[in-house]
């Protein structure tokens, strides 16, 4: 019996690795191990023998398990030391820190233009995105059967309401609420039911402007438009003025700028034409003034509707309008 125990002990202490030790544990201390064998024929022994055998088994168990535990802790300590040697922390590395957000490029340009116009004595007005047919169309001299309605594919809502197709209804609200003389701009989101591509979105941003006073001329209009474009682009931009038709202005103009993305050679944003429509404008149609209760014999005005989204695309050479609403951080982090 003592031999059996000695050889079992020797096998345990001979284990050179944790894996070997585990294999020996199964053989020696497991259900078919040495201790199990020693207890197998206990039933055939006399009471005295049984007591002696029991005592022997207990001591054997203690010394085998003791040897096993000791070696096991030794292997574990070695493994830990090895891991600590290969892993290390540099406590002097700066923490990653929070990444501060930034304003969307449309907001940035909008705020810049608001500052500019405030310095010229204009108020910044806000209007609802859900508009009445009256403010979006009728009061702007666009009656129900007018072809200009078809040009602005409209999201209609119930009860003669709609998602505003332009910021021009805020002109009407400004005239109604504040009356003449009036200097106002109205930035905001507008909606059109069109198919989306590199230069069209169903949701985009405009900035409306209107000035009503005595003796307002096309010269005033052109002065303000030039001031605006120089401030925005901070450099000379090539512009051209074409006649343009909008029912709420007379005469109406289209102010185009040479495409800053391709320099005029043609690209998807300028639809290969080299020019981008940026600033439709004109002198306020007397009929529009009259509908909002302003006497056109005493007052005149100009109005413009700046495409804010397109402006951002020009300024930052963004060649696909869809980036702006994508929420893509790779895009947004550049601003
Ligand atoms: N509201 C027009 C549009 O979205 C743009 C526009 C044209 C606005 C001429 C104006 C203007 O104020 O005078 O198509």
mmCIF file of C-alpha atoms and ligand atoms in Angstrom:
data_model
loop_
_atom_site.group_PDB
_atom_site.id
_atom_site.type_symbol
_atom_site.label_atom_id
_atom_site.label_comp_id
_atom_site.label_asym_id
_atom_site.label_seq_id
_atom_site.Cartn_x
_atom_site.Cartn_y
_atom_site.Cartn_z
ATOM 1 C CA UNK A 1 0.000 0.000 0.000
ATOM 2 C CA UNK A 2 2.788 2.366 0.925
ATOM 3 C CA UNK A 3 4.500 1.543 -2.403
ATOM 4 C CA UNK A 4 1.346 2.394 -4.249
ATOM 5 C CA UNK A 5 1.126 5.715 -2.481
ATOM 6 C CA UNK A 6 4.826 6.511 -3.014
ATOM 7 C CA UNK A 7 4.682 5.856 -6.722
ATOM 8 C CA UNK A 8 1.496 7.954 -7.022
ATOM 9 C CA UNK A 9 3.235 10.811 -5.206
ATOM 10 C CA UNK A 10 6.271 10.446 -7.448
ATOM 11 C CA UNK A 11 4.101 10.688 -10.545
ATOM 12 C CA UNK A 12 2.491 13.845 -9.311
ATOM 13 C CA UNK A 13 5.762 15.574 -8.519
ATOM 14 C CA UNK A 14 7.221 14.449 -11.846
ATOM 15 C CA UNK A 15 4.603 16.455 -13.802
ATOM 16 C CA UNK A 16 6.468 19.137 -15.741
ATOM 17 C CA UNK A 17 3.526 21.144 -17.088
ATOM 18 C CA UNK A 18 -0.018 22.065 -16.043
ATOM 19 C CA UNK A 19 -1.377 19.723 -18.714
ATOM 20 C CA UNK A 20 0.678 16.795 -17.478
ATOM 21 C CA UNK A 21 -0.367 17.523 -13.909
ATOM 22 C CA UNK A 22 -4.018 17.484 -14.926
ATOM 23 C CA UNK A 23 -3.559 14.080 -16.632
ATOM 24 C CA UNK A 24 -1.921 12.661 -13.511
ATOM 25 C CA UNK A 25 -4.693 14.074 -11.343
ATOM 26 C CA UNK A 26 -7.278 12.097 -13.283
ATOM 27 C CA UNK A 27 -5.251 8.900 -12.975
ATOM 28 C CA UNK A 28 -4.375 9.238 -9.298
ATOM 29 C CA UNK A 29 -7.200 11.146 -7.673
ATOM 30 C CA UNK A 30 -9.965 10.366 -10.180
ATOM 31 C CA UNK A 31 -12.767 7.823 -9.825
ATOM 32 C CA UNK A 32 -10.480 5.003 -10.983
ATOM 33 C CA UNK A 33 -7.414 6.352 -9.237
ATOM 34 C CA UNK A 34 -5.218 4.905 -6.485
ATOM 35 C CA UNK A 35 -7.465 6.032 -3.667
ATOM 36 C CA UNK A 36 -10.495 4.498 -5.314
ATOM 37 C CA UNK A 37 -8.641 1.188 -5.661
ATOM 38 C CA UNK A 38 -7.683 1.222 -1.991
ATOM 39 C CA UNK A 39 -11.274 1.637 -0.914
ATOM 40 C CA UNK A 40 -12.645 -0.999 -3.300
ATOM 41 C CA UNK A 41 -12.238 -4.139 -1.095
ATOM 42 C CA UNK A 42 -13.008 -2.388 2.172
ATOM 43 C CA UNK A 43 -16.178 -4.458 2.541
ATOM 44 C CA UNK A 44 -14.164 -7.687 2.817
ATOM 45 C CA UNK A 45 -11.934 -6.460 5.606
ATOM 46 C CA UNK A 46 -12.356 -6.989 9.326
ATOM 47 C CA UNK A 47 -13.437 -4.057 11.439
ATOM 48 C CA UNK A 48 -9.884 -3.372 12.680
ATOM 49 C CA UNK A 49 -8.382 -3.668 9.268
ATOM 50 C CA UNK A 50 -11.076 -1.418 7.911
ATOM 51 C CA UNK A 51 -10.282 1.274 10.491
ATOM 52 C CA UNK A 52 -6.571 1.087 9.715
ATOM 53 C CA UNK A 53 -7.264 1.189 5.950
ATOM 54 C CA UNK A 54 -9.574 4.159 6.374
ATOM 55 C CA UNK A 55 -6.956 6.034 8.318
ATOM 56 C CA UNK A 56 -4.334 5.221 5.694
ATOM 57 C CA UNK A 57 -6.605 6.363 2.884
ATOM 58 C CA UNK A 58 -7.281 9.661 4.627
ATOM 59 C CA UNK A 59 -3.619 10.450 5.120
ATOM 60 C CA UNK A 60 -2.836 9.296 1.565
ATOM 61 C CA UNK A 61 -5.590 11.513 0.215
ATOM 62 C CA UNK A 62 -4.249 14.482 2.108
ATOM 63 C CA UNK A 63 -0.683 14.055 0.948
ATOM 64 C CA UNK A 64 -1.666 13.370 -2.687
ATOM 65 C CA UNK A 65 -3.993 16.338 -2.833
ATOM 66 C CA UNK A 66 -1.453 18.521 -1.026
ATOM 67 C CA UNK A 67 1.222 17.630 -3.561
ATOM 68 C CA UNK A 68 -1.199 18.227 -6.396
ATOM 69 C CA UNK A 69 -2.374 21.662 -5.118
ATOM 70 C CA UNK A 70 1.155 22.790 -4.450
ATOM 71 C CA UNK A 71 2.299 21.998 -7.951
ATOM 72 C CA UNK A 72 -0.845 23.454 -9.445
ATOM 73 C CA UNK A 73 -0.314 26.813 -7.716
ATOM 74 C CA UNK A 74 3.279 26.763 -8.863
ATOM 75 C CA UNK A 75 2.221 26.325 -12.511
ATOM 76 C CA UNK A 76 -0.455 29.007 -12.182
ATOM 77 C CA UNK A 77 1.992 31.483 -10.700
ATOM 78 C CA UNK A 78 4.411 30.758 -13.529
ATOM 79 C CA UNK A 79 1.711 31.288 -16.164
ATOM 80 C CA UNK A 80 0.652 34.557 -14.563
ATOM 81 C CA UNK A 81 4.218 35.814 -14.390
ATOM 82 C CA UNK A 82 4.651 34.974 -18.050
ATOM 83 C CA UNK A 83 1.464 36.870 -18.994
ATOM 84 C CA UNK A 84 2.416 39.910 -16.964
ATOM 85 C CA UNK A 85 5.757 39.888 -18.706
ATOM 86 C CA UNK A 86 4.201 40.025 -22.175
ATOM 87 C CA UNK A 87 1.289 42.378 -21.357
ATOM 88 C CA UNK A 88 1.884 45.937 -20.282
ATOM 89 C CA UNK A 89 0.008 49.185 -19.851
ATOM 90 C CA UNK A 90 1.426 52.580 -20.626
ATOM 91 C CA UNK A 91 -0.235 54.752 -18.009
ATOM 92 C CA UNK A 92 1.208 57.900 -19.576
ATOM 93 C CA UNK A 93 -0.772 57.552 -22.845
ATOM 94 C CA UNK A 94 -3.366 60.385 -23.036
ATOM 95 C CA UNK A 95 -7.019 59.262 -22.744
ATOM 96 C CA UNK A 96 -8.920 59.113 -26.066
ATOM 97 C CA UNK A 97 -11.191 61.968 -24.967
ATOM 98 C CA UNK A 98 -14.549 63.097 -26.323
ATOM 99 C CA UNK A 99 -14.788 64.109 -29.961
ATOM 100 C CA UNK A 100 -16.645 67.408 -30.074
ATOM 101 C CA UNK A 101 -19.437 67.647 -32.635
ATOM 102 C CA UNK A 102 -19.688 70.374 -35.237
ATOM 103 C CA UNK A 103 -22.429 72.298 -36.972
ATOM 104 C CA UNK A 104 -23.777 70.923 -40.203
ATOM 105 C CA UNK A 105 -22.356 72.864 -43.174
ATOM 106 C CA UNK A 106 -25.850 74.077 -44.053
ATOM 107 C CA UNK A 107 -26.285 75.506 -40.558
ATOM 108 C CA UNK A 108 -22.865 77.152 -40.778
ATOM 109 C CA UNK A 109 -23.686 78.921 -44.044
ATOM 110 C CA UNK A 110 -27.175 79.804 -42.836
ATOM 111 C CA UNK A 111 -25.802 81.481 -39.705
ATOM 112 C CA UNK A 112 -23.199 83.384 -41.735
ATOM 113 C CA UNK A 113 -25.851 84.756 -44.065
ATOM 114 C CA UNK A 114 -28.120 85.604 -41.137
ATOM 115 C CA UNK A 115 -25.293 87.629 -39.580
ATOM 116 C CA UNK A 116 -24.656 89.428 -42.840
ATOM 117 C CA UNK A 117 -28.300 90.394 -43.327
ATOM 118 C CA UNK A 118 -28.784 91.375 -39.702
ATOM 119 C CA UNK A 119 -25.920 93.806 -40.169
ATOM 120 C CA UNK A 120 -27.864 95.253 -43.119
ATOM 121 C CA UNK A 121 -30.973 95.766 -41.011
ATOM 122 C CA UNK A 122 -32.913 92.622 -41.948
ATOM 123 C CA UNK A 123 -34.972 90.522 -39.509
ATOM 124 C CA UNK A 124 -34.688 86.738 -39.538
ATOM 125 C CA UNK A 125 -38.159 85.184 -39.731
ATOM 126 C CA UNK A 126 -39.337 81.630 -39.303
ATOM 127 C CA UNK A 127 -42.354 80.036 -40.963
ATOM 128 C CA UNK A 128 -44.144 76.689 -40.667
ATOM 129 C CA UNK A 129 -43.052 73.705 -42.759
ATOM 130 C CA UNK A 130 -46.659 72.592 -43.040
ATOM 131 C CA UNK A 131 -48.189 75.449 -44.971
ATOM 132 C CA UNK A 132 -51.563 76.445 -46.302
ATOM 133 C CA UNK A 133 -52.228 76.381 -50.001
ATOM 134 C CA UNK A 134 -52.971 80.081 -49.640
ATOM 135 C CA UNK A 135 -49.517 81.069 -48.333
ATOM 136 C CA UNK A 136 -47.546 78.644 -50.499
ATOM 137 C CA UNK A 137 -49.384 79.395 -53.767
ATOM 138 C CA UNK A 138 -52.387 81.738 -53.996
ATOM 139 C CA UNK A 139 -50.978 84.740 -52.141
ATOM 140 C CA UNK A 140 -47.852 84.431 -54.294
ATOM 141 C CA UNK A 141 -49.947 84.869 -57.419
ATOM 142 C CA UNK A 142 -49.959 81.151 -58.209
ATOM 143 C CA UNK A 143 -53.672 80.298 -58.587
ATOM 144 C CA UNK A 144 -54.851 76.647 -58.757
ATOM 145 C CA UNK A 145 -54.657 76.282 -62.522
ATOM 146 C CA UNK A 146 -51.279 77.999 -62.832
ATOM 147 C CA UNK A 147 -48.535 75.920 -64.556
ATOM 148 C CA UNK A 148 -46.034 77.008 -61.865
ATOM 149 C CA UNK A 149 -47.844 74.639 -59.497
ATOM 150 C CA UNK A 150 -46.906 71.672 -61.639
ATOM 151 C CA UNK A 151 -43.276 72.712 -61.645
ATOM 152 C CA UNK A 152 -43.148 72.313 -57.903
ATOM 153 C CA UNK A 153 -44.152 68.708 -57.320
ATOM 154 C CA UNK A 154 -46.016 69.109 -54.102
ATOM 155 C CA UNK A 155 -46.543 66.802 -51.136
ATOM 156 C CA UNK A 156 -50.201 67.513 -50.467
ATOM 157 C CA UNK A 157 -51.724 67.001 -47.038
ATOM 158 C CA UNK A 158 -55.326 67.010 -45.920
ATOM 159 C CA UNK A 159 -57.503 70.127 -45.909
ATOM 160 C CA UNK A 160 -55.609 72.330 -48.385
ATOM 161 C CA UNK A 161 -52.404 71.932 -46.419
ATOM 162 C CA UNK A 162 -49.069 70.922 -47.900
ATOM 163 C CA UNK A 163 -45.360 70.668 -47.116
ATOM 164 C CA UNK A 164 -44.054 74.018 -48.274
ATOM 165 C CA UNK A 165 -42.327 73.747 -51.638
ATOM 166 C CA UNK A 166 -40.288 76.922 -51.106
ATOM 167 C CA UNK A 167 -39.579 79.521 -48.424
ATOM 168 C CA UNK A 168 -41.528 82.199 -50.334
ATOM 169 C CA UNK A 169 -44.668 81.764 -48.169
ATOM 170 C CA UNK A 170 -42.694 83.369 -45.342
ATOM 171 C CA UNK A 171 -42.646 86.538 -47.489
ATOM 172 C CA UNK A 172 -46.408 86.547 -47.276
ATOM 173 C CA UNK A 173 -46.342 85.950 -43.532
ATOM 174 C CA UNK A 174 -43.802 88.764 -43.141
ATOM 175 C CA UNK A 175 -45.945 91.220 -45.123
ATOM 176 C CA UNK A 176 -49.075 90.212 -43.220
ATOM 177 C CA UNK A 177 -47.472 90.426 -39.814
ATOM 178 C CA UNK A 178 -44.969 93.272 -40.082
ATOM 179 C CA UNK A 179 -46.139 95.347 -43.054
ATOM 180 C CA UNK A 180 -43.980 97.902 -44.871
ATOM 181 C CA UNK A 181 -41.225 98.983 -44.730
ATOM 182 C CA UNK A 182 -39.883 95.441 -44.441
ATOM 183 C CA UNK A 183 -36.453 93.847 -44.540
ATOM 184 C CA UNK A 184 -36.547 90.151 -43.830
ATOM 185 C CA UNK A 185 -34.879 86.868 -44.594
ATOM 186 C CA UNK A 186 -36.312 83.410 -43.909
ATOM 187 C CA UNK A 187 -34.072 80.355 -43.996
ATOM 188 C CA UNK A 188 -35.660 76.914 -43.869
ATOM 189 C CA UNK A 189 -36.388 73.442 -45.078
ATOM 190 C CA UNK A 190 -38.536 72.881 -48.152
ATOM 191 C CA UNK A 191 -39.974 69.732 -49.711
ATOM 192 C CA UNK A 192 -40.657 68.505 -53.233
ATOM 193 C CA UNK A 193 -41.980 65.249 -54.453
ATOM 194 C CA UNK A 194 -39.197 64.499 -56.914
ATOM 195 C CA UNK A 195 -36.981 61.543 -57.634
ATOM 196 C CA UNK A 196 -33.651 61.793 -55.919
ATOM 197 C CA UNK A 197 -30.344 61.939 -57.798
ATOM 198 C CA UNK A 198 -26.933 63.676 -57.480
ATOM 199 C CA UNK A 199 -28.524 67.116 -57.755
ATOM 200 C CA UNK A 200 -32.097 66.569 -56.491
ATOM 201 C CA UNK A 201 -33.427 65.838 -53.023
ATOM 202 C CA UNK A 202 -37.004 65.703 -51.789
ATOM 203 C CA UNK A 203 -35.896 67.827 -48.804
ATOM 204 C CA UNK A 204 -33.512 70.750 -49.099
ATOM 205 C CA UNK A 205 -32.845 74.235 -47.773
ATOM 206 C CA UNK A 206 -33.602 77.681 -49.129
ATOM 207 C CA UNK A 207 -33.143 81.159 -47.796
ATOM 208 C CA UNK A 208 -35.756 83.685 -48.783
ATOM 209 C CA UNK A 209 -35.162 87.392 -48.727
ATOM 210 C CA UNK A 210 -37.457 90.372 -49.150
ATOM 211 C CA UNK A 211 -37.115 94.103 -48.898
ATOM 212 C CA UNK A 212 -40.050 96.481 -49.194
ATOM 213 C CA UNK A 213 -39.609 100.187 -49.096
ATOM 214 C CA UNK A 214 -40.250 103.349 -51.087
ATOM 215 C CA UNK A 215 -38.250 103.598 -54.319
ATOM 216 C CA UNK A 216 -36.788 100.077 -54.396
ATOM 217 C CA UNK A 217 -35.206 99.395 -57.781
ATOM 218 C CA UNK A 218 -33.506 96.589 -59.682
ATOM 219 C CA UNK A 219 -30.266 98.427 -58.842
ATOM 220 C CA UNK A 220 -30.895 97.820 -55.110
ATOM 221 C CA UNK A 221 -31.579 94.185 -55.838
ATOM 222 C CA UNK A 222 -28.353 93.701 -57.771
ATOM 223 C CA UNK A 223 -26.335 95.505 -55.091
ATOM 224 C CA UNK A 224 -27.644 93.221 -52.338
ATOM 225 C CA UNK A 225 -27.139 90.106 -54.403
ATOM 226 C CA UNK A 226 -23.529 91.020 -55.163
ATOM 227 C CA UNK A 227 -22.830 91.800 -51.505
ATOM 228 C CA UNK A 228 -24.309 88.458 -50.581
ATOM 229 C CA UNK A 229 -22.275 86.386 -53.051
ATOM 230 C CA UNK A 230 -18.987 88.112 -52.279
ATOM 231 C CA UNK A 231 -19.530 87.547 -48.559
ATOM 232 C CA UNK A 232 -20.369 83.897 -49.076
ATOM 233 C CA UNK A 233 -17.619 82.891 -51.472
ATOM 234 C CA UNK A 234 -14.998 85.370 -50.250
ATOM 235 C CA UNK A 235 -13.734 85.671 -53.805
ATOM 236 C CA UNK A 236 -14.833 86.821 -57.230
ATOM 237 C CA UNK A 237 -17.424 84.515 -58.738
ATOM 238 C CA UNK A 238 -18.615 84.785 -62.312
ATOM 239 C CA UNK A 239 -22.341 85.445 -62.461
ATOM 240 C CA UNK A 240 -24.873 85.920 -65.210
ATOM 241 C CA UNK A 241 -28.353 87.349 -65.043
ATOM 242 C CA UNK A 242 -31.087 85.866 -67.209
ATOM 243 C CA UNK A 243 -34.731 86.738 -67.358
ATOM 244 C CA UNK A 244 -36.593 84.300 -65.149
ATOM 245 C CA UNK A 245 -40.277 83.727 -64.620
ATOM 246 C CA UNK A 246 -41.859 83.537 -61.187
ATOM 247 C CA UNK A 247 -45.451 84.678 -60.740
ATOM 248 C CA UNK A 248 -44.650 86.683 -57.603
ATOM 249 C CA UNK A 249 -41.986 88.906 -59.184
ATOM 250 C CA UNK A 250 -42.065 91.202 -62.195
ATOM 251 C CA UNK A 251 -39.547 91.445 -63.743
ATOM 252 C CA UNK A 252 -38.000 88.178 -62.544
ATOM 253 C CA UNK A 253 -34.394 87.092 -62.941
ATOM 254 C CA UNK A 254 -32.277 83.993 -62.664
ATOM 255 C CA UNK A 255 -28.893 84.728 -61.223
ATOM 256 C CA UNK A 256 -26.526 81.895 -62.130
ATOM 257 C CA UNK A 257 -22.936 81.413 -61.036
ATOM 258 C CA UNK A 258 -20.234 79.633 -62.962
ATOM 259 C CA UNK A 259 -19.971 76.141 -61.508
ATOM 260 C CA UNK A 260 -17.243 76.123 -58.864
ATOM 261 C CA UNK A 261 -16.977 72.362 -58.872
ATOM 262 C CA UNK A 262 -15.898 71.910 -62.480
ATOM 263 C CA UNK A 263 -14.922 75.526 -63.197
ATOM 264 C CA UNK A 264 -17.433 75.600 -66.037
ATOM 265 C CA UNK A 265 -16.347 72.472 -67.924
ATOM 266 C CA UNK A 266 -19.490 70.546 -67.066
ATOM 267 C CA UNK A 267 -20.188 68.037 -64.264
ATOM 268 C CA UNK A 268 -23.204 66.245 -62.736
ATOM 269 C CA UNK A 269 -23.983 69.143 -60.374
ATOM 270 C CA UNK A 270 -24.277 71.776 -63.152
ATOM 271 C CA UNK A 271 -25.830 69.143 -65.416
ATOM 272 C CA UNK A 272 -22.910 69.584 -67.811
ATOM 273 C CA UNK A 273 -23.862 73.215 -68.484
ATOM 274 C CA UNK A 274 -21.057 74.921 -66.564
ATOM 275 C CA UNK A 275 -23.588 77.152 -64.746
ATOM 276 C CA UNK A 276 -25.596 76.659 -61.580
ATOM 277 C CA UNK A 277 -28.891 78.388 -60.869
ATOM 278 C CA UNK A 278 -28.359 79.823 -57.436
ATOM 279 C CA UNK A 279 -30.353 82.939 -56.898
ATOM 280 C CA UNK A 280 -33.713 83.485 -58.542
ATOM 281 C CA UNK A 281 -34.948 86.965 -57.749
ATOM 282 C CA UNK A 282 -36.972 89.916 -58.966
ATOM 283 C CA UNK A 283 -39.053 92.953 -58.103
ATOM 284 C CA UNK A 284 -42.131 92.039 -56.120
ATOM 285 C CA UNK A 285 -45.211 91.815 -58.315
ATOM 286 C CA UNK A 286 -47.617 94.666 -57.386
ATOM 287 C CA UNK A 287 -50.462 92.155 -57.274
ATOM 288 C CA UNK A 288 -48.649 90.214 -54.536
ATOM 289 C CA UNK A 289 -48.199 93.379 -52.487
ATOM 290 C CA UNK A 290 -51.876 94.211 -52.900
ATOM 291 C CA UNK A 291 -53.010 90.724 -51.826
ATOM 292 C CA UNK A 292 -51.104 91.171 -48.553
ATOM 293 C CA UNK A 293 -52.611 94.601 -47.991
ATOM 294 C CA UNK A 294 -49.700 96.743 -49.156
ATOM 295 C CA UNK A 295 -50.354 99.634 -51.553
ATOM 296 C CA UNK A 296 -48.134 99.145 -54.626
ATOM 297 C CA UNK A 297 -48.439 102.817 -55.524
ATOM 298 C CA UNK A 298 -46.593 103.718 -52.360
ATOM 299 C CA UNK A 299 -44.355 100.692 -51.814
ATOM 300 C CA UNK A 300 -42.123 98.516 -53.957
ATOM 301 C CA UNK A 301 -39.737 95.701 -53.199
ATOM 302 C CA UNK A 302 -37.412 92.969 -54.270
ATOM 303 C CA UNK A 303 -37.278 89.340 -53.302
ATOM 304 C CA UNK A 304 -34.880 86.447 -53.763
ATOM 305 C CA UNK A 305 -34.829 82.759 -53.016
ATOM 306 C CA UNK A 306 -31.352 81.430 -52.392
ATOM 307 C CA UNK A 307 -30.750 77.696 -52.747
ATOM 308 C CA UNK A 308 -28.850 77.095 -49.502
ATOM 309 C CA UNK A 309 -28.211 73.435 -50.186
ATOM 310 C CA UNK A 310 -26.798 74.171 -53.611
ATOM 311 C CA UNK A 311 -24.717 76.967 -52.178
ATOM 312 C CA UNK A 312 -23.089 74.605 -49.699
ATOM 313 C CA UNK A 313 -22.351 72.196 -52.519
ATOM 314 C CA UNK A 314 -20.676 74.963 -54.496
ATOM 315 C CA UNK A 315 -18.678 76.262 -51.579
ATOM 316 C CA UNK A 316 -17.306 72.886 -50.510
ATOM 317 C CA UNK A 317 -17.262 71.247 -53.952
ATOM 318 C CA UNK A 318 -19.675 68.499 -52.888
ATOM 319 C CA UNK A 319 -20.664 66.632 -56.027
ATOM 320 C CA UNK A 320 -23.646 64.709 -54.684
ATOM 321 C CA UNK A 321 -26.528 66.344 -52.817
ATOM 322 C CA UNK A 322 -27.300 63.070 -51.023
ATOM 323 C CA UNK A 323 -24.239 63.437 -48.778
ATOM 324 C CA UNK A 324 -25.876 66.361 -47.007
ATOM 325 C CA UNK A 325 -28.695 64.341 -45.481
ATOM 326 C CA UNK A 326 -26.805 61.058 -45.240
ATOM 327 C CA UNK A 327 -25.783 61.501 -41.595
ATOM 328 C CA UNK A 328 -22.522 59.832 -42.646
ATOM 329 C CA UNK A 329 -19.830 60.721 -40.103
ATOM 330 C CA UNK A 330 -17.068 60.402 -42.695
ATOM 331 C CA UNK A 331 -18.747 63.298 -44.467
ATOM 332 C CA UNK A 332 -19.773 65.348 -41.419
ATOM 333 C CA UNK A 333 -16.412 65.220 -39.667
ATOM 334 C CA UNK A 334 -14.894 67.299 -42.434
ATOM 335 C CA UNK A 335 -16.735 70.426 -41.314
HETATM 336 N N1 LIG B 1 -39.601 80.322 -54.545
HETATM 337 C C1 LIG B 1 -38.896 80.105 -55.789
HETATM 338 C C2 LIG B 1 -38.605 78.610 -55.961
HETATM 339 O O1 LIG B 1 -38.421 77.940 -55.004
HETATM 340 C C3 LIG B 1 -37.600 80.837 -55.784
HETATM 341 C C4 LIG B 1 -37.770 82.318 -55.859
HETATM 342 C C5 LIG B 1 -37.770 82.947 -57.061
HETATM 343 C C6 LIG B 1 -37.893 83.067 -54.735
HETATM 344 C C7 LIG B 1 -37.886 84.294 -57.188
HETATM 345 C C8 LIG B 1 -38.025 84.459 -54.808
HETATM 346 C C9 LIG B 1 -37.995 85.054 -56.054
HETATM 347 O O2 LIG B 1 -38.143 85.226 -53.746
HETATM 348 O O3 LIG B 1 -38.098 86.386 -56.145
HETATM 349 O O4 LIG B 1 -38.565 78.140 -57.047
#
